[in-house]
Each structure stands twice: as structure tokens, then as C-alpha cells.
Amino acid sequence: MDTMTKSRLFRLWLVLGSAFMVLLIIVYWDNMGPAHFNLHMALSRPHALKPFPSPNSASGDVFTSSLEILESFVREKQGPLLSKRVEQPSLPASSKPVLGNLEESVRGYDWSSHAAQQSADPDARQAERRSVLRGFCANDSFVFPTKERSFDDIPNYELNHLIVDDRHGVIYCYVPKVACTNWKRVMIVLSQSLSDQGTPYRDPLDIPREYVHNSSTHLTFNKFWRRYGKFSRHLMKIKLKKYTKFLFVRDPFVRLISAFRSKFELENEEFYQKFAVPMLKRYSNHTSLPASVSEAFSAGLRLSFATFIQYLLDPHTEQLAPFNEHWRQVHRLCHPCQIDYDFVGKLETLDQDAAQLLRLLKVDKLLQFPPSYRNRTASSWEEGWFAKIPLAWRQQLYKLYEADFVLFGYPKPENLLRD
């Protein structure tokens, strides 16, 4: 056997051996708990910072070596990975929102602590919520679009609301207008994905709002393909199987009112240009509109709630683009019939649910959920907001959001759906 043949055989065995090792690592991951599956953090090489050490740090040299082999493999195939920790400018010690009277009235911040109505058995309540959700997902007679598709059928861009914390084995699906700003802050502290002058944040309230909603701050499922290539879906499934998954929801109609108030009752230039202007032109017969939202407000020109509802009910709306995340249905953001959530929190019981969840995650000694974001959009307001909305529109709107009402156990608003 000549030297060239031996060299080829050696390379062949090397390739086969490497492939077998990668396969072995993947199988090994699939049987390990979330504390051991720390690929994202291992690749970004963070240094452990007390009091947030990686869970079960004595995971063994064998697994560490396996991750190092995979790291080399991924780097060779995918190229350099982006840094996961985002460095931000020096910030003041506390960055609680400073709001004007109008903004505070509309957004309804309440930074004082207050006691939530206590339930005799929060565990039983949580079990009931999950049972209701699973029951309707399994009920063939209850049908809504996208219900029957599998997780593999969900396109990557629809997974952008699933935030991953590999340090503690947590996945959070954020829903706008359901305390998501503060839950994102909690995820930043847990994952150490954002730092100030090299030091990760440890108090959620020290993280400014503008950084919280920066997409580069969070590792979300829709980024997996860019980072892990053909391994991405398999890694997602492993994490979904092993990690603790949670979301927070609220009454769908109240969430809709809250979204309208915060985006169209305040001077929001982005939402004025992108949404209010087209709505006013299409449904209110305005041909010439002010160039900016401040000019429109000064002229007394504002989008009405009725026009907003008309926009939601118009089939033409989603032919152009999916609903904005602030009024998109929760089941389209978080895919609760494809993802088996371990915890379903509600804004209506936020204080109690937050405390219960942090205990479940075993991080209640490390941080506290920020004093409640109490949005003053209350369910008692629904009749007033919908008083001038035609009955037929209200009934159509319920059908549009019916899946969220049913899946998450919110009663049908009969008082709004009949004369």
C-alpha cells in the first residue's frame, strides 16, 4: 500500500471519527438536563460571576471536552460566532422610567409595592391553567389557524419571541403589553447578556428601557439558524424538552385597549407613520395628513379606537403584513399548542405569579421581580371603550381573538357581544 493510499485512508477514518463524535455529543445532550446543556454560554466563554454561577457547575471534564470539540466543529463550519454579551455605556445607578403626566396616565406605571389578591393554592391554580391549555390544544373540535401544525412547521421568523437563558435553563415567550419589559429585564440579569463597563447587571431596574427592547440583547430562537446552522432545530427541541418554559398573558380585549392607548394616545412617531397615517387615509378619508405626530396632535387629529378596530377586522390588513406584535394574538406569538409551557402567568395575578415562578426557577434568592407594572387599563373599562363600536364589529373581533380567550381561560365577554 503506497503512501498516498495510506494518507487517504487516514483522512477517511479521521472524518468518520469526527462525525461519530459529533453524533455522540448530540445523543448525549438529548439525555442531559438543562444544567449540563449550556452550549450558548460555553461558546461565548463567560466568566462565572457570583451570585449567578452556572447551575450544577460540577458537570464533569468529559462534557466540557465534548463541548470544546463541538465548538471547534461549529467554528469550522459556521465561522466566528457573534459575541453574546452586549456592552453598554456607563449608566446611572438606577434607571427607573421618568415619565410625564400624560405618559404615566396612559402607560400606568406603579412603582410602589402592593399586595396582590392571594390564592389559597397557587399550585392548583397553575395546574388548572395548564390543564385548560392542554385540553383545548388536544380538542379536535376546537379549531383555529396554525393549531395543527408541528413545531418544525413554524418558520424561524415566528420564533423571535422565545428568549433563552442557558445559565438557568429558562425559556420565556414575551407578549407585548403583558409586563414584558420587566420580564425581559429579569432574563437579562439571569443570562448576563448585558453589561455596564464589564459588569453584568444584577438589579433588573438598573437596565434602561431602550436597552431592554434591543433585539441584540437577547438570544432568541430565530437567531439559532445563524449561529448553529443545520443543528438549530435539534438544539431548539432539546432546550424545549429540558428547560423551564413560561409566558404571561392577559385578557385579550384589555390587552388590545392597552396597546391602542400606549401606541396611539401618546406621541409615537414610528407608530404614527407606519400605522396611524395609513389607517386615517384608508378608513377616515384623510388625503392630506400632518408630516409628524406632534403636528397631528397639535391639530387635534388622532386615530380613534373605532378606526383601529376597523383596521384589525379588514382582511386586507394581514394580506400586506402580519399584525404588529402589540396586537398580534398570543397563540401566534408563543405557539402554545406546539410548545408545552411549564408555567402560565397572568397579568391579573402578576405579583403572586412572579413570586411563584422565581421560586420555581430557584432564583428567588438572587433577584426580585421589579415592583409591579400595573397598567391602569382595567377589564371594567371594556364597556366604555367598546360602547361606540358596532355590535357586528365586536362579534367579529371576538372571533379574531377567540383562541386566546379560550386557551388561556378568559371568559367570553357576553356583555359586549349582545345588544
GROMACS .gro file of C-alpha atoms in nm:
model
  419
    1MET     CA    1   0.000   0.000   0.000
    2ASP     CA    2   0.160   0.326  -0.111
    3THR     CA    3   0.193   0.640   0.098
    4MET     CA    4  -0.088   0.823  -0.085
    5THR     CA    5  -0.337   0.544  -0.018
    6LYS     CA    6  -0.245   0.536   0.350
    7SER     CA    7  -0.291   0.911   0.369
    8ARG     CA    8  -0.636   0.890   0.212
    9LEU     CA    9  -0.741   0.611   0.449
   10PHE     CA   10  -0.617   0.811   0.746
   11ARG     CA   11  -0.818   1.117   0.637
   12LEU     CA   12  -1.127   0.899   0.582
   13TRP     CA   13  -1.103   0.750   0.931
   14LEU     CA   14  -1.047   1.097   1.074
   15VAL     CA   15  -1.363   1.230   0.908
   16LEU     CA   16  -1.568   0.926   1.016
   17GLY     CA   17  -1.435   0.954   1.370
   18SER     CA   18  -1.521   1.324   1.388
   19ALA     CA   19  -1.872   1.259   1.257
   20PHE     CA   20  -1.921   0.982   1.513
   21MET     CA   21  -1.802   1.211   1.793
   22VAL     CA   22  -2.047   1.487   1.691
   23LEU     CA   23  -2.331   1.232   1.676
   24LEU     CA   24  -2.231   1.101   2.019
   25ILE     CA   25  -2.235   1.454   2.161
   26ILE     CA   26  -2.582   1.522   2.021
   27VAL     CA   27  -2.718   1.196   2.163
   28TYR     CA   28  -2.553   1.280   2.495
   29TRP     CA   29  -2.716   1.626   2.501
   30ASP     CA   30  -3.053   1.470   2.437
   31ASN     CA   31  -3.025   1.275   2.761
   32MET     CA   32  -2.882   1.553   2.977
   33GLY     CA   33  -3.068   1.804   3.190
   34PRO     CA   34  -3.068   2.178   3.118
   35ALA     CA   35  -2.795   2.248   3.368
   36HIS     CA   36  -2.550   2.047   3.155
   37PHE     CA   37  -2.674   2.177   2.821
   38ASN     CA   38  -2.502   2.513   2.815
   39LEU     CA   39  -2.386   2.534   2.456
   40HIS     CA   40  -2.463   2.903   2.402
   41MET     CA   41  -2.276   3.014   2.711
   42ALA     CA   42  -1.991   2.768   2.656
   43LEU     CA   43  -1.930   2.903   2.309
   44SER     CA   44  -1.929   3.263   2.428
   45ARG     CA   45  -1.696   3.173   2.718
   46PRO     CA   46  -1.837   3.388   3.000
   47HIS     CA   47  -1.656   3.407   3.331
   48ALA     CA   48  -1.871   3.297   3.622
   49LEU     CA   49  -1.986   3.583   3.843
   50LYS     CA   50  -2.132   3.528   4.184
   51PRO     CA   51  -2.411   3.510   4.285
   52PHE     CA   52  -2.502   3.369   3.943
   53PRO     CA   53  -2.280   3.064   3.886
   54SER     CA   54  -2.371   2.823   3.611
   55PRO     CA   55  -2.611   2.566   3.756
   56ASN     CA   56  -2.455   2.236   3.864
   57SER     CA   57  -2.108   2.361   3.780
   58ALA     CA   58  -1.952   2.021   3.860
   59SER     CA   59  -2.070   1.881   3.530
   60GLY     CA   60  -1.751   1.691   3.462
   61ASP     CA   61  -1.447   1.727   3.243
   62VAL     CA   62  -1.582   1.481   2.985
   63PHE     CA   63  -1.875   1.703   2.890
   64THR     CA   64  -1.655   2.013   2.887
   65SER     CA   65  -1.416   1.840   2.649
   66SER     CA   66  -1.709   1.738   2.428
   67LEU     CA   67  -1.829   2.097   2.411
   68GLU     CA   68  -1.480   2.211   2.316
   69ILE     CA   69  -1.475   1.959   2.030
   70LEU     CA   70  -1.815   2.078   1.911
   71GLU     CA   71  -1.703   2.441   1.944
   72SER     CA   72  -1.418   2.373   1.706
   73PHE     CA   73  -1.653   2.191   1.469
   74VAL     CA   74  -1.911   2.473   1.469
   75ARG     CA   75  -1.643   2.739   1.421
   76GLU     CA   76  -1.500   2.549   1.127
   77LYS     CA   77  -1.839   2.503   0.962
   78GLN     CA   78  -2.016   2.825   1.060
   79GLY     CA   79  -1.737   3.078   1.105
   80PRO     CA   80  -1.680   3.305   1.406
   81LEU     CA   81  -1.975   3.349   1.636
   82LEU     CA   82  -2.107   3.684   1.743
   83SER     CA   83  -2.035   3.795   2.096
   84LYS     CA   84  -2.334   3.733   2.321
   85ARG     CA   85  -2.267   3.992   2.588
   86VAL     CA   86  -2.362   4.344   2.486
   87GLU     CA   87  -2.158   4.624   2.638
   88GLN     CA   88  -2.344   4.944   2.712
   89PRO     CA   89  -2.224   5.292   2.808
   90SER     CA   90  -2.183   5.389   3.170
   91LEU     CA   91  -2.523   5.427   3.330
   92PRO     CA   92  -2.659   5.581   3.648
   93ALA     CA   93  -2.719   5.358   3.946
   94SER     CA   94  -3.091   5.348   3.886
   95SER     CA   95  -3.283   5.395   3.564
   96LYS     CA   96  -3.647   5.382   3.659
   97PRO     CA   97  -3.863   5.543   3.389
   98VAL     CA   98  -3.909   5.915   3.419
   99LEU     CA   99  -4.249   5.981   3.267
  100GLY     CA  100  -4.455   6.287   3.203
  101ASN     CA  101  -4.806   6.307   3.349
  102LEU     CA  102  -4.974   6.206   3.024
  103GLU     CA  103  -4.740   5.915   2.961
  104GLU     CA  104  -4.775   5.791   3.317
  105SER     CA  105  -5.152   5.815   3.287
  106VAL     CA  106  -5.157   5.613   2.967
  107ARG     CA  107  -4.888   5.357   3.043
  108GLY     CA  108  -4.991   5.337   3.405
  109TYR     CA  109  -4.662   5.272   3.583
  110ASP     CA  110  -4.697   5.195   3.951
  111TRP     CA  111  -4.356   5.157   4.116
  112SER     CA  112  -4.494   5.123   4.469
  113SER     CA  113  -4.530   4.772   4.602
  114HIS     CA  114  -4.881   4.649   4.663
  115ALA     CA  115  -5.034   4.322   4.772
  116ALA     CA  116  -5.191   4.106   4.507
  117GLN     CA  117  -5.504   3.915   4.585
  118GLN     CA  118  -5.379   3.591   4.736
  119SER     CA  119  -5.495   3.249   4.624
  120ALA     CA  120  -5.527   2.968   4.874
  121ASP     CA  121  -5.341   2.730   4.644
  122PRO     CA  122  -5.133   2.889   4.365
  123ASP     CA  123  -5.001   2.548   4.259
  124ALA     CA  124  -5.355   2.425   4.197
  125ARG     CA  125  -5.437   2.741   4.004
  126GLN     CA  126  -5.129   2.692   3.789
  127ALA     CA  127  -5.218   2.327   3.727
  128GLU     CA  128  -5.567   2.433   3.619
  129ARG     CA  129  -5.433   2.689   3.371
  130ARG     CA  130  -5.202   2.434   3.212
  131SER     CA  131  -5.480   2.174   3.206
  132VAL     CA  132  -5.716   2.411   3.027
  133LEU     CA  133  -5.447   2.499   2.773
  134ARG     CA  134  -5.352   2.139   2.704
  135GLY     CA  135  -5.713   2.030   2.692
  136PHE     CA  136  -5.815   2.274   2.421
  137CYS     CA  137  -5.496   2.210   2.224
  138ALA     CA  138  -5.589   1.841   2.221
  139ASN     CA  139  -5.958   1.906   2.147
  140ASP     CA  140  -6.020   1.831   1.779
  141SER     CA  141  -6.349   2.023   1.782
  142PHE     CA  142  -6.173   2.348   1.877
  143VAL     CA  143  -6.001   2.474   1.565
  144PHE     CA  144  -5.807   2.787   1.479
  145PRO     CA  145  -5.542   2.867   1.214
  146THR     CA  146  -5.195   2.715   1.276
  147LYS     CA  147  -5.324   2.489   1.555
  148GLU     CA  148  -5.247   2.162   1.377
  149ARG     CA  149  -4.900   2.242   1.252
  150SER     CA  150  -4.595   2.091   1.418
  151PHE     CA  151  -4.306   2.278   1.575
  152ASP     CA  152  -4.098   2.204   1.264
  153ASP     CA  153  -4.360   2.383   1.055
  154ILE     CA  154  -4.314   2.712   1.242
  155PRO     CA  155  -4.085   2.941   1.039
  156ASN     CA  156  -3.782   3.086   1.214
  157TYR     CA  157  -3.912   3.443   1.199
  158GLU     CA  158  -4.212   3.337   1.411
  159LEU     CA  159  -3.980   3.218   1.690
  160ASN     CA  160  -3.842   3.562   1.766
  161HIS     CA  161  -4.037   3.598   2.092
  162LEU     CA  162  -3.874   3.298   2.261
  163ILE     CA  163  -3.586   3.427   2.477
  164VAL     CA  164  -3.336   3.169   2.604
  165ASP     CA  165  -3.132   3.175   2.924
  166ASP     CA  166  -2.885   2.886   2.913
  167ARG     CA  167  -2.734   2.962   3.252
  168HIS     CA  168  -3.052   2.864   3.436
  169GLY     CA  169  -3.232   2.657   3.175
  170VAL     CA  170  -3.518   2.901   3.110
  171ILE     CA  171  -3.718   2.996   2.800
  172TYR     CA  172  -3.951   3.296   2.814
  173CYS     CA  173  -4.201   3.386   2.544
  174TYR     CA  174  -4.264   3.756   2.576
  175VAL     CA  175  -4.602   3.908   2.497
  176PRO     CA  176  -4.610   4.286   2.450
  177LYS     CA  177  -4.843   4.470   2.689
  178VAL     CA  178  -4.810   4.193   2.948
  179ALA     CA  179  -4.527   4.320   3.172
  180CYS     CA  180  -4.274   4.206   2.913
  181THR     CA  181  -4.036   4.496   2.979
  182ASN     CA  182  -3.970   4.381   3.333
  183TRP     CA  183  -3.960   4.011   3.243
  184LYS     CA  184  -3.702   4.093   2.977
  185ARG     CA  185  -3.505   4.275   3.245
  186VAL     CA  186  -3.517   3.962   3.461
  187MET     CA  187  -3.394   3.749   3.169
  188ILE     CA  188  -3.105   3.990   3.108
  189VAL     CA  189  -2.996   3.963   3.471
  190LEU     CA  190  -3.023   3.584   3.471
  191SER     CA  191  -2.842   3.531   3.140
  192GLN     CA  192  -2.588   3.810   3.198
  193SER     CA  193  -2.640   3.912   2.835
  194LEU     CA  194  -2.590   4.284   2.905
  195SER     CA  195  -2.315   4.454   3.100
  196ASP     CA  196  -2.216   4.803   3.209
  197GLN     CA  197  -1.839   4.863   3.197
  198GLY     CA  198  -1.776   4.489   3.201
  199THR     CA  199  -2.006   4.412   3.493
  200PRO     CA  200  -2.334   4.231   3.422
  201TYR     CA  201  -2.647   4.389   3.561
  202ARG     CA  202  -2.779   4.240   3.884
  203ASP     CA  203  -3.075   4.467   3.956
  204PRO     CA  204  -3.344   4.449   3.683
  205LEU     CA  205  -3.447   4.812   3.744
  206ASP     CA  206  -3.097   4.936   3.663
  207ILE     CA  207  -3.143   4.829   3.300
  208PRO     CA  208  -3.278   5.118   3.087
  209ARG     CA  209  -3.590   5.056   2.883
  210GLU     CA  210  -3.421   5.132   2.550
  211TYR     CA  211  -3.167   4.854   2.606
  212VAL     CA  212  -3.430   4.606   2.722
  213HIS     CA  213  -3.607   4.609   2.386
  214ASN     CA  214  -3.289   4.598   2.177
  215SER     CA  215  -3.304   4.266   1.992
  216SER     CA  216  -2.926   4.223   2.012
  217THR     CA  217  -2.954   4.197   2.391
  218HIS     CA  218  -3.137   3.863   2.386
  219LEU     CA  219  -3.070   3.517   2.247
  220THR     CA  220  -3.394   3.418   2.075
  221PHE     CA  221  -3.484   3.105   1.883
  222ASN     CA  222  -3.497   3.284   1.549
  223LYS     CA  223  -3.120   3.352   1.582
  224PHE     CA  224  -3.031   2.985   1.614
  225TRP     CA  225  -3.002   2.918   1.242
  226ARG     CA  226  -2.740   3.188   1.201
  227ARG     CA  227  -2.544   3.056   1.499
  228TYR     CA  228  -2.584   2.680   1.473
  229GLY     CA  229  -2.684   2.614   1.112
  230LYS     CA  230  -2.833   2.270   1.047
  231PHE     CA  231  -2.817   2.185   1.418
  232SER     CA  232  -3.053   2.470   1.510
  233ARG     CA  233  -3.389   2.288   1.514
  234HIS     CA  234  -3.246   1.994   1.704
  235LEU     CA  235  -3.098   2.226   1.964
  236MET     CA  236  -3.428   2.411   1.996
  237LYS     CA  237  -3.613   2.084   2.061
  238ILE     CA  238  -3.363   1.977   2.324
  239LYS     CA  239  -3.398   2.307   2.505
  240LEU     CA  240  -3.776   2.296   2.481
  241LYS     CA  241  -3.768   1.947   2.630
  242LYS     CA  242  -3.525   2.021   2.913
  243TYR     CA  243  -3.573   2.389   3.000
  244THR     CA  244  -3.847   2.556   3.205
  245LYS     CA  245  -4.075   2.743   2.965
  246PHE     CA  246  -4.306   3.025   3.071
  247LEU     CA  247  -4.521   3.306   2.936
  248PHE     CA  248  -4.754   3.572   3.078
  249VAL     CA  249  -5.092   3.659   2.927
  250ARG     CA  250  -5.384   3.892   2.996
  251ASP     CA  251  -5.746   3.942   2.891
  252PRO     CA  252  -5.724   3.977   2.510
  253PHE     CA  253  -5.959   4.274   2.478
  254VAL     CA  254  -5.793   4.459   2.767
  255ARG     CA  255  -5.453   4.396   2.608
  256LEU     CA  256  -5.590   4.539   2.282
  257ILE     CA  257  -5.711   4.856   2.456
  258SER     CA  258  -5.376   4.887   2.633
  259ALA     CA  259  -5.188   4.858   2.302
  260PHE     CA  260  -5.405   5.128   2.145
  261ARG     CA  261  -5.355   5.363   2.439
  262SER     CA  262  -4.976   5.329   2.452
  263LYS     CA  263  -4.915   5.346   2.077
  264PHE     CA  264  -5.176   5.595   1.958
  265GLU     CA  265  -5.267   5.813   2.257
  266LEU     CA  266  -4.902   5.906   2.305
  267GLU     CA  267  -4.690   6.091   2.050
  268ASN     CA  268  -4.522   5.790   1.895
  269GLU     CA  269  -4.363   5.891   1.565
  270GLU     CA  270  -4.294   5.537   1.449
  271PHE     CA  271  -4.649   5.414   1.502
  272TYR     CA  272  -4.795   5.734   1.360
  273GLN     CA  273  -4.605   5.698   1.033
  274LYS     CA  274  -4.631   5.321   0.999
  275PHE     CA  275  -4.987   5.263   1.119
  276ALA     CA  276  -5.188   5.575   1.204
  277VAL     CA  277  -5.130   5.752   0.873
  278PRO     CA  278  -5.235   5.454   0.655
  279MET     CA  279  -5.540   5.392   0.879
  280LEU     CA  280  -5.653   5.753   0.866
  281LYS     CA  281  -5.617   5.757   0.488
  282ARG     CA  282  -5.793   5.425   0.430
  283TYR     CA  283  -6.076   5.442   0.683
  284SER     CA  284  -6.123   5.812   0.765
  285ASN     CA  285  -6.092   5.960   0.415
  286HIS     CA  286  -5.799   6.185   0.502
  287THR     CA  287  -5.593   6.270   0.196
  288SER     CA  288  -5.351   6.523   0.342
  289LEU     CA  289  -5.209   6.450   0.683
  290PRO     CA  290  -4.955   6.633   0.903
  291ALA     CA  291  -4.596   6.529   0.846
  292SER     CA  292  -4.531   6.439   1.210
  293VAL     CA  293  -4.724   6.304   1.505
  294SER     CA  294  -4.665   6.622   1.706
  295GLU     CA  295  -4.820   6.829   1.428
  296ALA     CA  296  -5.114   6.589   1.409
  297PHE     CA  297  -5.176   6.606   1.783
  298SER     CA  298  -5.145   6.986   1.779
  299ALA     CA  299  -5.408   6.996   1.507
  300GLY     CA  300  -5.636   6.771   1.713
  301LEU     CA  301  -5.603   6.485   1.467
  302ARG     CA  302  -5.586   6.147   1.640
  303LEU     CA  303  -5.668   5.793   1.550
  304SER     CA  304  -5.994   5.673   1.700
  305PHE     CA  305  -6.037   5.336   1.868
  306ALA     CA  306  -6.314   5.254   1.618
  307THR     CA  307  -6.077   5.313   1.327
  308PHE     CA  308  -5.820   5.090   1.492
  309ILE     CA  309  -6.079   4.810   1.526
  310GLN     CA  310  -6.179   4.856   1.162
  311TYR     CA  311  -5.814   4.812   1.066
  312LEU     CA  312  -5.789   4.489   1.266
  313LEU     CA  313  -6.103   4.344   1.106
  314ASP     CA  314  -6.007   4.435   0.749
  315PRO     CA  315  -5.882   4.119   0.568
  316HIS     CA  316  -5.662   4.348   0.360
  317THR     CA  317  -5.451   4.428   0.668
  318GLU     CA  318  -5.283   4.091   0.701
  319GLN     CA  319  -5.258   4.045   0.328
  320LEU     CA  320  -4.996   4.320   0.346
  321ALA     CA  321  -4.817   4.211   0.665
  322PRO     CA  322  -4.882   4.014   0.986
  323PHE     CA  323  -5.026   4.202   1.280
  324ASN     CA  324  -4.778   4.407   1.477
  325GLU     CA  325  -4.662   4.221   1.789
  326HIS     CA  326  -4.850   4.459   2.020
  327TRP     CA  327  -5.187   4.338   1.890
  328ARG     CA  328  -5.094   4.002   1.741
  329GLN     CA  329  -5.271   3.713   1.912
  330VAL     CA  330  -5.074   3.540   2.188
  331HIS     CA  331  -5.113   3.198   2.026
  332ARG     CA  332  -4.937   3.335   1.718
  333LEU     CA  333  -4.653   3.481   1.923
  334CYS     CA  334  -4.590   3.187   2.158
  335HIS     CA  335  -4.733   2.877   1.984
  336PRO     CA  336  -4.885   2.720   2.298
  337CYS     CA  337  -5.016   2.413   2.113
  338GLN     CA  338  -4.668   2.335   1.976
  339ILE     CA  339  -4.473   2.427   2.293
  340ASP     CA  340  -4.566   2.266   2.625
  341TYR     CA  341  -4.533   2.557   2.868
  342ASP     CA  342  -4.445   2.474   3.228
  343PHE     CA  343  -4.585   2.797   3.370
  344VAL     CA  344  -4.867   3.023   3.251
  345GLY     CA  345  -4.871   3.353   3.436
  346LYS     CA  346  -5.138   3.621   3.410
  347LEU     CA  347  -5.111   3.997   3.445
  348GLU     CA  348  -5.422   3.991   3.659
  349THR     CA  349  -5.224   3.798   3.926
  350LEU     CA  350  -4.880   3.930   3.833
  351ASP     CA  351  -4.731   3.980   4.180
  352GLN     CA  352  -4.824   3.636   4.307
  353ASP     CA  353  -4.737   3.458   3.981
  354ALA     CA  354  -4.400   3.631   3.954
  355ALA     CA  355  -4.303   3.528   4.307
  356GLN     CA  356  -4.418   3.172   4.244
  357LEU     CA  357  -4.224   3.148   3.917
  358LEU     CA  358  -3.898   3.281   4.062
  359ARG     CA  359  -3.925   3.019   4.338
  360LEU     CA  360  -3.987   2.752   4.076
  361LEU     CA  361  -3.677   2.864   3.886
  362LYS     CA  362  -3.480   2.868   4.213
  363VAL     CA  363  -3.364   3.225   4.155
  364ASP     CA  364  -3.582   3.397   4.416
  365LYS     CA  365  -3.276   3.447   4.639
  366LEU     CA  366  -3.084   3.611   4.355
  367LEU     CA  367  -3.330   3.876   4.239
  368GLN     CA  368  -3.684   4.002   4.278
  369PHE     CA  369  -3.936   4.083   4.011
  370PRO     CA  370  -3.949   4.464   3.984
  371PRO     CA  371  -4.236   4.635   4.170
  372SER     CA  372  -4.542   4.572   3.966
  373TYR     CA  373  -4.601   4.735   3.634
  374ARG     CA  374  -4.970   4.796   3.694
  375ASN     CA  375  -5.133   4.904   3.373
  376ARG     CA  376  -5.445   5.103   3.451
  377THR     CA  377  -5.630   4.959   3.157
  378ALA     CA  378  -5.877   4.754   3.361
  379SER     CA  379  -6.132   4.500   3.245
  380SER     CA  380  -6.403   4.726   3.390
  381TRP     CA  381  -6.318   4.973   3.115
  382GLU     CA  382  -6.418   4.742   2.832
  383GLU     CA  383  -6.780   4.853   2.809
  384GLY     CA  384  -6.678   5.217   2.787
  385TRP     CA  385  -6.419   5.157   2.517
  386PHE     CA  386  -6.649   4.937   2.310
  387ALA     CA  387  -6.965   5.146   2.359
  388LYS     CA  388  -6.930   5.313   2.017
  389ILE     CA  389  -6.811   5.001   1.836
  390PRO     CA  390  -7.092   4.838   1.630
  391LEU     CA  391  -7.213   4.505   1.768
  392ALA     CA  392  -7.119   4.322   1.448
  393TRP     CA  393  -6.762   4.451   1.477
  394ARG     CA  394  -6.740   4.341   1.841
  395GLN     CA  395  -6.855   3.992   1.746
  396GLN     CA  396  -6.603   3.974   1.460
  397LEU     CA  397  -6.328   4.098   1.691
  398TYR     CA  398  -6.407   3.825   1.942
  399LYS     CA  399  -6.376   3.562   1.669
  400LEU     CA  400  -6.040   3.710   1.577
  401TYR     CA  401  -5.912   3.672   1.934
  402GLU     CA  402  -6.128   3.377   2.041
  403ALA     CA  403  -5.839   3.131   2.056
  404ASP     CA  404  -5.661   3.348   2.314
  405PHE     CA  405  -5.976   3.376   2.527
  406VAL     CA  406  -6.033   3.001   2.523
  407LEU     CA  407  -5.677   2.869   2.551
  408PHE     CA  408  -5.591   3.088   2.848
  409GLY     CA  409  -5.920   3.054   3.034
  410TYR     CA  410  -6.064   3.404   2.993
  411PRO     CA  411  -6.446   3.419   2.999
  412LYS     CA  412  -6.629   3.517   2.686
  413PRO     CA  413  -6.730   3.886   2.723
  414GLU     CA  414  -7.102   3.821   2.673
  415ASN     CA  415  -7.195   4.175   2.778
  416LEU     CA  416  -7.007   4.309   2.473
  417LEU     CA  417  -7.137   4.051   2.228
  418ARG     CA  418  -7.511   4.103   2.264
  419ASP     CA  419  -7.747   4.402   2.243
   0.00000   0.00000   0.00000
